[in-house]
Coordinates of C-alpha atoms in Angstrom, one line a residue:
Chain A
X1 CA 27.9 15.3 -37.0
X2 CA 29.7 13.9 -34.2
X3 CA 27.9 11.7 -31.5
X4 CA 25.8 13.8 -29.3
X5 CA 27.8 13.3 -26.2
X6 CA 31.5 12.5 -26.6
X7 CA 33.8 13.0 -23.6
X8 CA 35.1 16.3 -25.1
X9 CA 31.6 17.5 -25.7
X10 CA 30.3 16.9 -22.2
X11 CA 33.2 18.3 -20.6
X12 CA 33.0 21.7 -22.7
X13 CA 29.4 21.8 -22.0
X14 CA 30.1 21.5 -18.4
X15 CA 32.8 24.1 -18.5
X16 CA 30.4 26.5 -20.3
X17 CA 27.7 26.0 -17.5
X18 CA 30.3 26.7 -15.0
X19 CA 31.7 29.8 -16.6
X20 CA 28.1 31.2 -17.2
X21 CA 27.2 30.5 -13.5
X22 CA 30.5 31.8 -12.1
X23 CA 31.9 34.4 -14.5
X24 CA 35.4 35.7 -14.1
X25 CA 36.0 39.3 -13.6
X26 CA 37.1 41.0 -16.9
X27 CA 36.8 37.9 -18.9
X28 CA 33.9 36.7 -21.1
X29 CA 34.0 33.4 -23.1
X30 CA 31.5 31.4 -24.9
X31 CA 31.1 29.2 -28.0
X32 CA 31.0 31.1 -31.3
X33 CA 27.7 29.7 -32.4
X34 CA 25.1 27.4 -31.1
X35 CA 26.0 24.3 -33.2
X36 CA 29.8 24.1 -32.3
X37 CA 31.3 23.7 -28.9
X38 CA 34.7 23.3 -30.2
X39 CA 35.4 26.9 -31.1
X40 CA 35.1 29.5 -28.5
X41 CA 35.3 33.4 -28.6
X42 CA 36.6 35.0 -25.6
X43 CA 37.1 38.6 -24.6
X44 CA 39.8 39.7 -22.1
X45 CA 40.1 43.1 -20.7
X46 CA 43.5 44.6 -20.2
X47 CA 44.7 44.1 -16.5
X48 CA 44.6 47.2 -14.4
X49 CA 47.8 49.2 -13.8
X50 CA 49.4 48.0 -16.9
X51 CA 49.7 49.7 -20.2
X52 CA 47.1 47.2 -21.6
X53 CA 44.4 48.8 -19.2
X54 CA 41.2 49.8 -20.9
X55 CA 42.0 47.5 -23.8
X56 CA 39.5 45.0 -25.0
X57 CA 41.3 41.9 -26.6
X58 CA 39.2 39.4 -28.5
X59 CA 40.4 35.9 -29.0
X60 CA 39.4 32.6 -30.4
X61 CA 40.0 29.2 -28.7
X62 CA 40.1 26.1 -30.8
X63 CA 39.7 22.8 -29.1
X64 CA 40.9 19.4 -30.3
X65 CA 38.5 16.4 -30.6
X66 CA 40.5 14.6 -27.8
X67 CA 40.2 17.5 -25.4
X68 CA 40.9 17.4 -22.4
X69 CA 43.9 15.2 -23.3
X70 CA 45.4 17.7 -25.7
X71 CA 45.3 21.5 -25.1
X72 CA 43.3 23.9 -27.2
X73 CA 45.1 26.5 -29.2
X74 CA 44.4 30.3 -28.6
X75 CA 44.7 33.2 -31.2
X76 CA 44.1 37.0 -30.5
X77 CA 42.0 38.7 -33.1
X78 CA 42.7 42.1 -31.8
X79 CA 46.1 43.4 -32.5
X80 CA 48.2 43.2 -29.5
X81 CA 51.9 44.0 -28.8
X82 CA 53.3 41.6 -26.2
X83 CA 56.4 39.5 -25.8
X84 CA 54.6 36.1 -25.6
X85 CA 52.1 36.7 -28.4
X86 CA 53.2 36.1 -32.0
X87 CA 52.5 38.9 -34.5
X88 CA 49.6 36.8 -36.0
X89 CA 48.1 36.6 -32.8
X90 CA 48.9 33.1 -31.6
X91 CA 49.5 32.9 -27.8
X92 CA 52.8 31.3 -26.6
X93 CA 52.1 30.3 -22.8
X94 CA 53.2 27.1 -20.9
X95 CA 49.6 26.1 -19.9
X96 CA 48.8 25.5 -23.6
X97 CA 51.8 23.3 -24.3
X98 CA 51.4 19.5 -23.9
X99 CA 54.1 18.1 -21.7
X100 CA 55.7 16.3 -24.5
X101 CA 57.3 18.7 -26.7
X102 CA 59.8 21.0 -24.7
X103 CA 63.4 19.5 -25.6
X104 CA 65.0 22.5 -23.8
X105 CA 62.9 22.2 -20.7
X106 CA 62.1 25.9 -20.4
X107 CA 58.9 25.2 -18.5
X108 CA 58.4 22.8 -15.5
X109 CA 56.0 20.2 -16.0
X110 CA 53.4 21.4 -13.4
X111 CA 52.6 24.6 -15.5
X112 CA 52.0 22.7 -18.6
X113 CA 48.9 21.4 -20.2
X114 CA 47.2 18.5 -18.4
X115 CA 43.7 17.1 -18.4
X116 CA 43.0 18.8 -15.2
X117 CA 43.4 22.3 -16.5
X118 CA 40.4 24.2 -17.8
X119 CA 39.1 27.0 -19.9
X120 CA 39.0 29.2 -16.6
X121 CA 42.6 28.4 -15.8
X122 CA 43.8 29.2 -19.4
X123 CA 42.0 32.6 -19.6
X124 CA 43.2 33.5 -16.0
X125 CA 46.8 32.6 -16.9
X126 CA 46.7 34.6 -20.2
X127 CA 45.3 37.4 -18.3
X128 CA 48.1 37.4 -15.8
X129 CA 50.7 36.7 -18.7
X130 CA 49.4 40.0 -20.3
X131 CA 50.4 41.8 -17.1
X132 CA 53.5 39.9 -16.4
X133 CA 55.4 39.0 -19.8
X134 CA 57.8 36.1 -19.5
X135 CA 61.0 37.1 -21.3
X136 CA 62.4 33.6 -21.3
X137 CA 60.4 32.4 -24.3
X138 CA 59.6 35.3 -26.3
X139 CA 57.2 34.9 -29.4
X140 CA 57.4 38.6 -30.4
X141 CA 61.2 39.5 -30.4
X142 CA 60.6 43.1 -31.1
X143 CA 58.4 43.4 -28.1
X144 CA 60.6 41.3 -25.9
X145 CA 63.6 43.5 -26.8
X146 CA 61.7 46.8 -26.2
X147 CA 60.2 45.5 -22.9
X148 CA 63.7 44.6 -21.7
X149 CA 65.6 47.7 -22.8
X150 CA 63.1 50.6 -23.0
X151 CA 60.0 50.2 -20.8
X152 CA 58.8 53.7 -21.6
X153 CA 58.7 53.2 -25.3
X154 CA 57.2 49.7 -24.8
X155 CA 54.4 51.2 -22.7
X156 CA 53.8 53.9 -25.3
X157 CA 53.7 51.3 -28.2
X158 CA 51.3 49.2 -26.3
X159 CA 49.0 52.0 -25.4
X160 CA 49.0 53.5 -28.7
X161 CA 47.9 50.0 -30.2
X162 CA 45.3 49.7 -27.4
X163 CA 43.8 53.0 -28.5
X164 CA 44.0 52.2 -32.2
X165 CA 42.2 48.7 -31.5
X166 CA 39.4 50.4 -29.8
X167 CA 39.1 52.6 -33.0
X168 CA 38.6 55.9 -31.1
Chain B
X1 CA 22.5 20.1 -32.7
X2 CA 22.1 23.0 -30.4
X3 CA 23.9 22.8 -27.1
X4 CA 21.7 25.5 -25.5
X5 CA 19.0 23.0 -25.2
X6 CA 21.0 20.5 -23.4
X7 CA 23.2 22.7 -21.3
X8 CA 20.8 21.9 -18.5
X9 CA 21.0 18.3 -19.1
X10 CA 24.5 18.1 -17.9
X11 CA 24.8 17.9 -14.1
X12 CA 27.2 19.9 -12.2
X13 CA 28.1 20.5 -8.6
X14 CA 26.5 23.9 -8.6
X15 CA 23.0 22.3 -9.0
X16 CA 23.0 22.0 -5.3
X17 CA 23.6 25.7 -4.7
X18 CA 20.0 26.6 -4.2
X19 CA 19.0 23.6 -2.1
X20 CA 18.4 23.1 1.4
X21 CA 21.8 21.3 1.9
X22 CA 24.3 23.2 -0.4
X23 CA 27.1 21.4 1.2
X24 CA 26.1 18.5 -1.0
X25 CA 27.8 19.9 -3.8
X26 CA 31.1 19.0 -2.1
X27 CA 30.0 15.3 -2.2
X28 CA 28.8 15.8 -5.8
X29 CA 32.3 17.1 -6.9
X30 CA 34.1 14.4 -4.9
X31 CA 32.3 11.7 -6.8
X32 CA 33.3 13.1 -10.1
X33 CA 36.4 12.3 -12.2
X34 CA 38.7 15.2 -12.4
X35 CA 39.5 14.5 -16.0
X36 CA 35.9 14.4 -17.6
X37 CA 34.1 16.1 -14.7
X38 CA 31.6 13.5 -15.0
X39 CA 30.5 10.9 -12.4
X40 CA 33.1 8.3 -11.9
X41 CA 32.5 5.5 -14.3
X42 CA 34.4 2.2 -13.3
X43 CA 36.7 4.1 -10.8
X44 CA 40.2 2.9 -10.6
X45 CA 42.9 3.7 -7.9
X46 CA 46.5 4.7 -8.8
X47 CA 49.6 4.2 -7.0
X48 CA 49.6 7.6 -5.7
X49 CA 46.0 7.2 -4.2
X50 CA 44.1 9.1 -6.8
X51 CA 40.9 8.0 -8.4
X52 CA 39.8 8.5 -11.9
X53 CA 37.5 6.9 -14.5
X54 CA 39.1 3.8 -15.8
X55 CA 38.9 5.0 -19.6
X56 CA 40.0 8.6 -18.7
X57 CA 43.1 7.5 -16.7
X58 CA 43.9 4.8 -19.4
X59 CA 43.7 7.4 -22.3
X60 CA 45.7 9.9 -20.3
X61 CA 48.5 7.2 -19.5
X62 CA 48.7 6.2 -23.0
X63 CA 49.8 9.8 -23.7
X64 CA 52.3 10.1 -20.9
X65 CA 52.8 7.8 -17.8
X66 CA 52.1 10.5 -15.2
X67 CA 49.2 10.9 -12.8
X68 CA 47.5 14.1 -13.9
X69 CA 47.0 15.3 -10.3
X70 CA 50.3 14.9 -8.8
X71 CA 52.5 14.1 -11.8
X72 CA 53.8 11.0 -10.2
X73 CA 54.8 8.1 -12.6
X74 CA 51.6 5.9 -13.0
X75 CA 51.5 2.8 -15.1
X76 CA 48.5 0.9 -16.4
X77 CA 49.5 -2.3 -14.5
X78 CA 49.3 -0.6 -11.1
X79 CA 45.5 0.5 -11.7
X80 CA 43.2 -1.2 -9.3
X81 CA 39.4 -1.0 -9.5
X82 CA 37.3 0.2 -6.5
X83 CA 34.0 -1.6 -6.6
X84 CA 32.6 0.1 -3.3
X85 CA 33.1 3.4 -4.9
X86 CA 31.5 2.3 -8.0
X87 CA 28.4 1.4 -6.0
X88 CA 28.4 4.8 -4.1
X89 CA 28.6 6.7 -7.3
X90 CA 25.8 4.6 -8.9
X91 CA 23.5 5.1 -6.0
X92 CA 24.3 8.8 -5.8
X93 CA 23.7 9.2 -9.6
X94 CA 20.5 7.3 -9.5
X95 CA 19.0 9.1 -6.5
X96 CA 20.4 12.5 -7.4
X97 CA 17.3 14.0 -9.1
X98 CA 15.0 12.7 -6.2
X99 CA 17.4 14.2 -3.7
X100 CA 17.5 17.5 -5.6
X101 CA 13.7 17.6 -5.8
X102 CA 13.2 16.9 -2.2
X103 CA 15.8 19.3 -1.0
X104 CA 14.8 22.1 -3.3
X105 CA 13.8 25.3 -1.3
X106 CA 10.6 25.9 -3.4
X107 CA 9.2 22.6 -2.1
X108 CA 10.1 23.8 1.5
X109 CA 8.0 26.9 1.0
X110 CA 5.2 25.1 -0.5
X111 CA 5.0 22.5 2.1
X112 CA 4.1 25.2 4.5
X113 CA 0.9 25.8 2.5
X114 CA -2.1 23.5 2.7
X115 CA -1.4 19.9 1.8
X116 CA -3.4 19.8 -1.3
X117 CA -1.3 22.2 -3.1
X118 CA 1.7 20.1 -1.9
X119 CA 0.6 17.2 -3.7
X120 CA -0.1 19.0 -6.8
X121 CA 3.4 20.6 -6.7
X122 CA 5.1 17.2 -6.1
X123 CA 3.3 15.5 -8.8
X124 CA 4.0 18.2 -11.2
X125 CA 7.7 17.8 -10.4
X126 CA 7.5 14.0 -10.7
X127 CA 6.2 14.8 -14.2
X128 CA 4.6 11.3 -14.7
X129 CA 1.5 11.9 -12.7
X130 CA 2.6 9.5 -9.8
X131 CA 1.5 11.5 -6.8
X132 CA 4.3 11.0 -4.2
X133 CA 3.0 12.2 -1.0
X134 CA 5.9 10.4 0.8
X135 CA 8.4 12.8 -0.6
X136 CA 7.1 15.4 1.8
X137 CA 7.1 13.1 4.9
X138 CA 10.5 12.1 3.9
X139 CA 11.7 15.7 4.5
X140 CA 10.0 15.8 7.8
X141 CA 11.8 12.5 8.8
X142 CA 15.1 13.9 7.9
X143 CA 14.6 16.9 9.9
X144 CA 13.7 14.8 12.9
X145 CA 16.5 12.4 12.5
X146 CA 18.8 15.5 13.1
X147 CA 17.2 16.1 16.5
X148 CA 19.1 13.1 17.8
X149 CA 16.7 10.3 17.2
X150 CA 17.8 6.7 17.6
X151 CA 17.2 3.8 15.5
X152 CA 15.3 0.9 16.8
X153 CA 17.6 -2.1 16.6
X154 CA 14.8 -4.5 15.6
X155 CA 12.4 -2.6 13.2
X156 CA 14.9 0.1 12.1
X157 CA 12.5 3.0 12.8
X158 CA 13.8 6.3 14.3
X159 CA 12.3 7.6 17.5
X160 CA 13.5 9.2 20.8
X161 CA 15.6 7.1 23.1
X162 CA 12.9 7.3 25.8
X163 CA 10.4 5.9 23.4
X164 CA 12.5 2.9 22.5
X165 CA 13.5 2.2 26.0
X166 CA 10.0 2.3 27.2
X167 CA 7.0 0.5 25.4
X168 CA 8.4 0.2 21.9
X169 CA 11.3 -2.3 22.4
X170 CA 9.0 -4.8 24.1
X171 CA 6.2 -4.3 21.5
X172 CA 8.9 -4.7 18.8
X173 CA 10.1 -8.0 20.4
X174 CA 6.8 -9.5 20.7
X175 CA 5.6 -8.6 17.3
X176 CA 8.6 -7.9 15.1
X177 CA 6.2 -7.1 12.2
X178 CA 5.1 -4.2 14.5
X179 CA 1.9 -2.5 13.4
X180 CA 1.5 0.4 15.8
X181 CA 0.4 3.6 14.5
X182 CA 3.6 5.1 14.9
X183 CA 5.4 2.5 12.9
X184 CA 3.2 2.8 9.7
X185 CA 3.6 6.5 9.8
X186 CA 7.4 6.3 10.1
X187 CA 7.8 3.5 7.6
X188 CA 6.2 5.6 4.7
X189 CA 8.9 8.1 5.1
X190 CA 11.7 5.4 4.5
X191 CA 10.5 5.4 0.8
X192 CA 12.2 8.7 0.5
X193 CA 15.4 6.9 -0.4
X194 CA 13.7 4.6 -2.8
X195 CA 12.4 4.9 -6.2
X196 CA 8.9 6.3 -6.4
X197 CA 7.7 3.0 -8.0
X198 CA 8.6 1.1 -4.8
X199 CA 7.1 3.5 -2.5
X200 CA 3.7 2.1 -2.6
X201 CA 4.8 -1.3 -1.5
X202 CA 7.0 0.0 1.2
X203 CA 4.2 1.5 3.0
X204 CA 3.4 -1.9 4.6
X205 CA 5.4 -2.4 7.7
X206 CA 6.6 -5.9 6.2
X207 CA 8.9 -4.4 3.8
X208 CA 10.4 -1.9 6.1
X209 CA 11.8 -4.7 8.4
X210 CA 14.0 -5.9 5.6
X211 CA 16.4 -3.2 4.8
X212 CA 17.1 -3.3 1.0
X213 CA 20.8 -3.4 0.7
X214 CA 21.6 -3.3 -2.9
X215 CA 25.3 -3.5 -2.8
X216 CA 26.9 -5.6 -5.5
X217 CA 30.5 -6.5 -4.8
X218 CA 31.0 -9.0 -7.6
X219 CA 31.2 -7.7 -11.2
X220 CA 28.4 -9.1 -13.5
X221 CA 30.9 -10.8 -15.8
X222 CA 30.3 -14.6 -16.3
X223 CA 33.7 -15.5 -17.6
X224 CA 37.0 -14.1 -16.2
X225 CA 38.5 -12.2 -19.0
X226 CA 42.1 -11.5 -19.3
X227 CA 43.2 -7.9 -19.8
X228 CA 44.9 -7.2 -23.2
X229 CA 48.4 -6.2 -22.8
X230 CA 49.8 -2.9 -24.0
X231 CA 50.2 -2.5 -27.7
X232 CA 53.8 -3.0 -28.9
X233 CA 54.2 -0.5 -31.5
X234 CA 57.2 -2.1 -33.1
X235 CA 55.2 -5.2 -34.5
X236 CA 54.7 -5.4 -38.3
X237 CA 51.6 -4.0 -39.9
X238 CA 50.6 -7.5 -40.9
X239 CA 50.8 -8.7 -37.3
X240 CA 48.8 -5.6 -36.1
X241 CA 46.0 -6.5 -38.7
X242 CA 45.9 -10.1 -37.3
X243 CA 45.5 -8.7 -33.9
X244 CA 42.6 -6.3 -35.1
X245 CA 41.0 -9.3 -36.9
X246 CA 41.3 -11.5 -33.8
X247 CA 39.2 -8.8 -31.9
X248 CA 36.9 -8.4 -35.0
X249 CA 37.9 -5.0 -35.6
X250 CA 38.1 -3.3 -39.0
X251 CA 41.4 -3.6 -40.7
X252 CA 41.2 -0.7 -43.1
X253 CA 43.2 2.6 -42.9
X254 CA 46.7 3.6 -42.7
X255 CA 49.3 2.3 -40.2
X256 CA 48.8 5.1 -37.7
X257 CA 45.2 4.7 -37.9
X258 CA 45.3 1.0 -37.2
X259 CA 47.6 1.7 -34.2
X260 CA 45.3 4.3 -32.9
X261 CA 42.3 2.0 -33.2
X262 CA 44.0 -0.8 -31.4
X263 CA 45.1 1.3 -28.7
X264 CA 41.7 2.9 -28.1
X265 CA 40.1 -0.6 -28.2
X266 CA 42.6 -1.8 -25.5
X267 CA 41.7 1.2 -23.4
X268 CA 38.1 0.6 -23.8
X269 CA 38.4 -3.2 -23.3
X270 CA 40.4 -3.0 -20.2
X271 CA 38.4 -0.1 -18.8
X272 CA 35.2 -2.2 -19.4
X273 CA 36.9 -5.0 -17.1
X274 CA 37.0 -2.3 -14.3
X275 CA 33.3 -1.8 -14.5
X276 CA 30.8 -3.4 -12.2
X277 CA 28.4 -4.0 -15.0
X278 CA 30.7 -4.8 -18.0
X279 CA 29.1 -4.6 -21.4
X280 CA 29.6 -7.1 -24.3
X281 CA 32.4 -7.0 -26.8
X282 CA 30.0 -5.9 -29.5
X283 CA 28.9 -2.7 -27.8
X284 CA 32.5 -2.0 -27.2
X285 CA 33.2 -2.1 -30.9
X286 CA 30.3 0.2 -31.6
X287 CA 31.8 2.6 -29.0
X288 CA 35.0 2.4 -30.8
X289 CA 33.3 3.3 -34.1
X290 CA 31.7 6.3 -32.6
X291 CA 35.1 7.4 -31.3
X292 CA 36.7 7.0 -34.6
X293 CA 33.9 8.9 -36.6
X294 CA 34.2 11.6 -34.2
X295 CA 38.1 11.9 -34.7
X296 CA 37.7 11.6 -38.4
X297 CA 34.9 14.3 -38.4
X298 CA 37.3 16.7 -36.7
X299 CA 40.1 16.0 -38.9
X300 CA 37.9 16.5 -42.1
X301 CA 36.5 19.8 -40.8
X302 CA 40.0 20.9 -40.0
X303 CA 41.0 20.1 -43.6
X304 CA 38.0 21.9 -44.8
X305 CA 39.1 24.9 -42.9
X306 CA 42.5 24.8 -44.4
X307 CA 41.1 24.5 -47.8
X308 CA 38.9 27.4 -47.3
X309 CA 41.5 29.7 -45.9
X310 CA 43.6 28.7 -48.9
X311 CA 40.9 29.4 -51.4
X312 CA 40.3 32.6 -49.6
X313 CA 43.7 33.8 -50.0
X314 CA 43.8 33.0 -53.6
X315 CA 40.5 34.8 -54.0
X316 CA 39.0 31.9 -56.0
X317 CA 35.6 31.5 -54.3
X318 CA 34.3 28.6 -56.4
X319 CA 34.1 26.3 -53.4
X320 CA 30.5 25.2 -52.9
X321 CA 30.7 23.1 -49.8
X322 CA 29.6 25.2 -47.0
X323 CA 32.0 25.2 -43.9
X324 CA 30.4 23.7 -40.9
X325 CA 32.7 24.9 -38.3
X326 CA 34.3 28.3 -37.7
X327 CA 37.1 29.2 -40.1
X328 CA 39.5 32.2 -41.1
X329 CA 36.9 33.5 -43.5
X330 CA 34.2 34.1 -41.0
X331 CA 36.7 35.5 -38.6
X332 CA 37.5 38.1 -41.4
X333 CA 33.8 38.6 -42.1
X334 CA 33.3 39.4 -38.4
X335 CA 36.1 41.9 -38.5
X336 CA 34.8 43.5 -41.5
X337 CA 31.5 43.9 -40.0
X338 CA 33.1 45.6 -37.0
X339 CA 35.0 48.0 -39.3
X340 CA 31.9 49.0 -41.3
X341 CA 29.8 49.4 -38.2
X342 CA 32.5 51.7 -36.8
X343 CA 32.5 53.6 -40.1
X344 CA 28.7 53.9 -40.1
X345 CA 28.4 55.2 -36.6
X346 CA 31.6 57.3 -36.6
X347 CA 29.5 60.6 -36.3
X348 CA 27.4 59.1 -33.5
X349 CA 30.4 58.0 -31.8
X350 CA 32.0 61.4 -32.1
X351 CA 29.0 63.0 -30.8
X352 CA 28.9 60.7 -27.9
X353 CA 32.6 61.5 -27.0
X354 CA 31.8 65.3 -27.3
X355 CA 28.9 65.0 -24.9
X356 CA 31.2 62.9 -22.6
X357 CA 33.9 65.6 -22.6
X358 CA 31.3 68.4 -22.1
X359 CA 30.1 66.5 -19.1
X360 CA 33.6 66.0 -17.9
X361 CA 34.3 69.7 -18.1
X362 CA 31.0 70.5 -16.6
X363 CA 31.8 68.5 -13.6
X364 CA 35.3 70.0 -13.4
X365 CA 33.8 73.4 -13.3
X366 CA 31.3 72.4 -10.8
X367 CA 34.0 71.0 -8.6
X368 CA 36.0 74.1 -9.0
X369 CA 33.0 76.3 -8.0
X370 CA 32.3 74.0 -5.1
X371 CA 35.9 74.2 -4.1
X372 CA 35.8 78.1 -4.1
X373 CA 32.6 77.9 -2.2
X374 CA 34.1 75.7 0.3
X375 CA 37.1 78.0 0.5
X376 CA 34.8 81.0 0.9
X377 CA 32.8 79.1 3.6
X378 CA 36.0 78.1 5.3
X379 CA 37.1 81.8 5.4
X380 CA 33.6 82.6 6.9
X381 CA 34.3 80.1 9.4
X382 CA 37.6 81.3 10.2
X383 CA 36.1 84.8 10.6
X384 CA 33.4 83.4 12.9
X385 CA 36.1 81.5 14.9
X386 CA 38.2 84.5 15.2
X387 CA 35.1 86.6 16.3
X388 CA 34.2 84.0 18.9
X389 CA 37.9 83.9 20.0
X390 CA 37.7 87.7 20.4
X391 CA 34.4 87.1 22.2
X392 CA 35.9 84.6 24.6
X393 CA 38.9 86.9 25.1
X394 CA 36.5 89.8 25.9
X395 CA 34.7 87.7 28.4
X396 CA 37.6 86.7 30.2

């Protein structure tokens, strides 16, 4: 067992307290079980006026032991068709990238991970990324190509997958 | 270890939301480090004017030389400690619980009842059986201070300007230990800002004359210690071990583990020098050990996860060690549970959907009927209007 109150532990506990006191609209997040603060499950609802509307997307956040110096990783468990989400569910978004490893300078430093970011900011960024895909650094190339060339078909694919994932 | 039990142990600016002075949450959040969200511990100032805990900013800078707030270049050598802020934070942290108790809204409501219930409530809150009647008067004092009361320059008691200019100042000059009724009554309230243990003594006017200023502007270190310079990562492993040995640190492990250990110790050591109450080297070493065990623990659990997912994919479930943390296997189990639940209740879901559709149709039908009714009514109205029009025409 790690010591009771490491920096990361305390910080995560505080973020949990804040997120339970002031929940974000359309987003639920909490640790997976009572004994482990370093693995969170969150549920993001599809943003309104997008093909993802009415979708319920479940994701797992894994925190490193030196959080908040290093960013967590995020993985969707619900299948989701999106240019910036890998087919296995891993999320590719600038806020989850530490400022060290971007040789091509796609992303400016102020959108990257820093110790001042928080779970709340990550989830809000992911929610807005779902609504507005970033075509510059695609993770799912099929989705990116379809998004750029054939919006109607893209919307249709997304909607179909949303309905499937709700198992209606 | 269950965090639900200690979620209320961590303090948070939102603790002030339901008190008499909710704006104190601003002060509360200003006195916190933006990195660890805890109260500033040995605060240091950067070149760009931002303040963080010494250890937090040192760890951040050893990753990348940038201020996390403004992304300006920041170097370890430019960090300066802020002793006065250290004092302010310590005071606030020490008196936070008392302040919260005294400003809580429940207590205010209770204080309007008779005084006996007051005492019981306060003693309950104190939890240690110490009946603190003063807490209540302290609140009254605070309220009165807001009504433009002036502090007597001699005895430090708050009263109206007329009172001071009239009799009080003469009395006070004659008898600086002033023992008028007014004084004793007021002085009890001063203990509001002191610990409950000292409140009993402070009821005597003598103590109130001396204002206890507990500001320490010199760190507690006896010897002046030099900072350890940053680790030169190009030195040989042997020299690194020598260095670790010099600070009585363990020298086992791989090269990168040694480097990490040395770096973290330098951070801890230099941060300790920024504190107003530095601790001994021995407790620093035990802190380092804790830190290291935490990191190792995490790496091990991650390895465990990997092993588990591997065995899972190979369908060889002979591994006996139960996974402590959440791994892919449990995720899959969760998903399977979802699926079986869906299958189990498929009929029920379908019934629900049918009912929902029926209701939708019913509503639609109702709306249609309503619309027709409205239309009919409108027609009637028009008829009426036409009739009345005709009437008016006839009249004219």
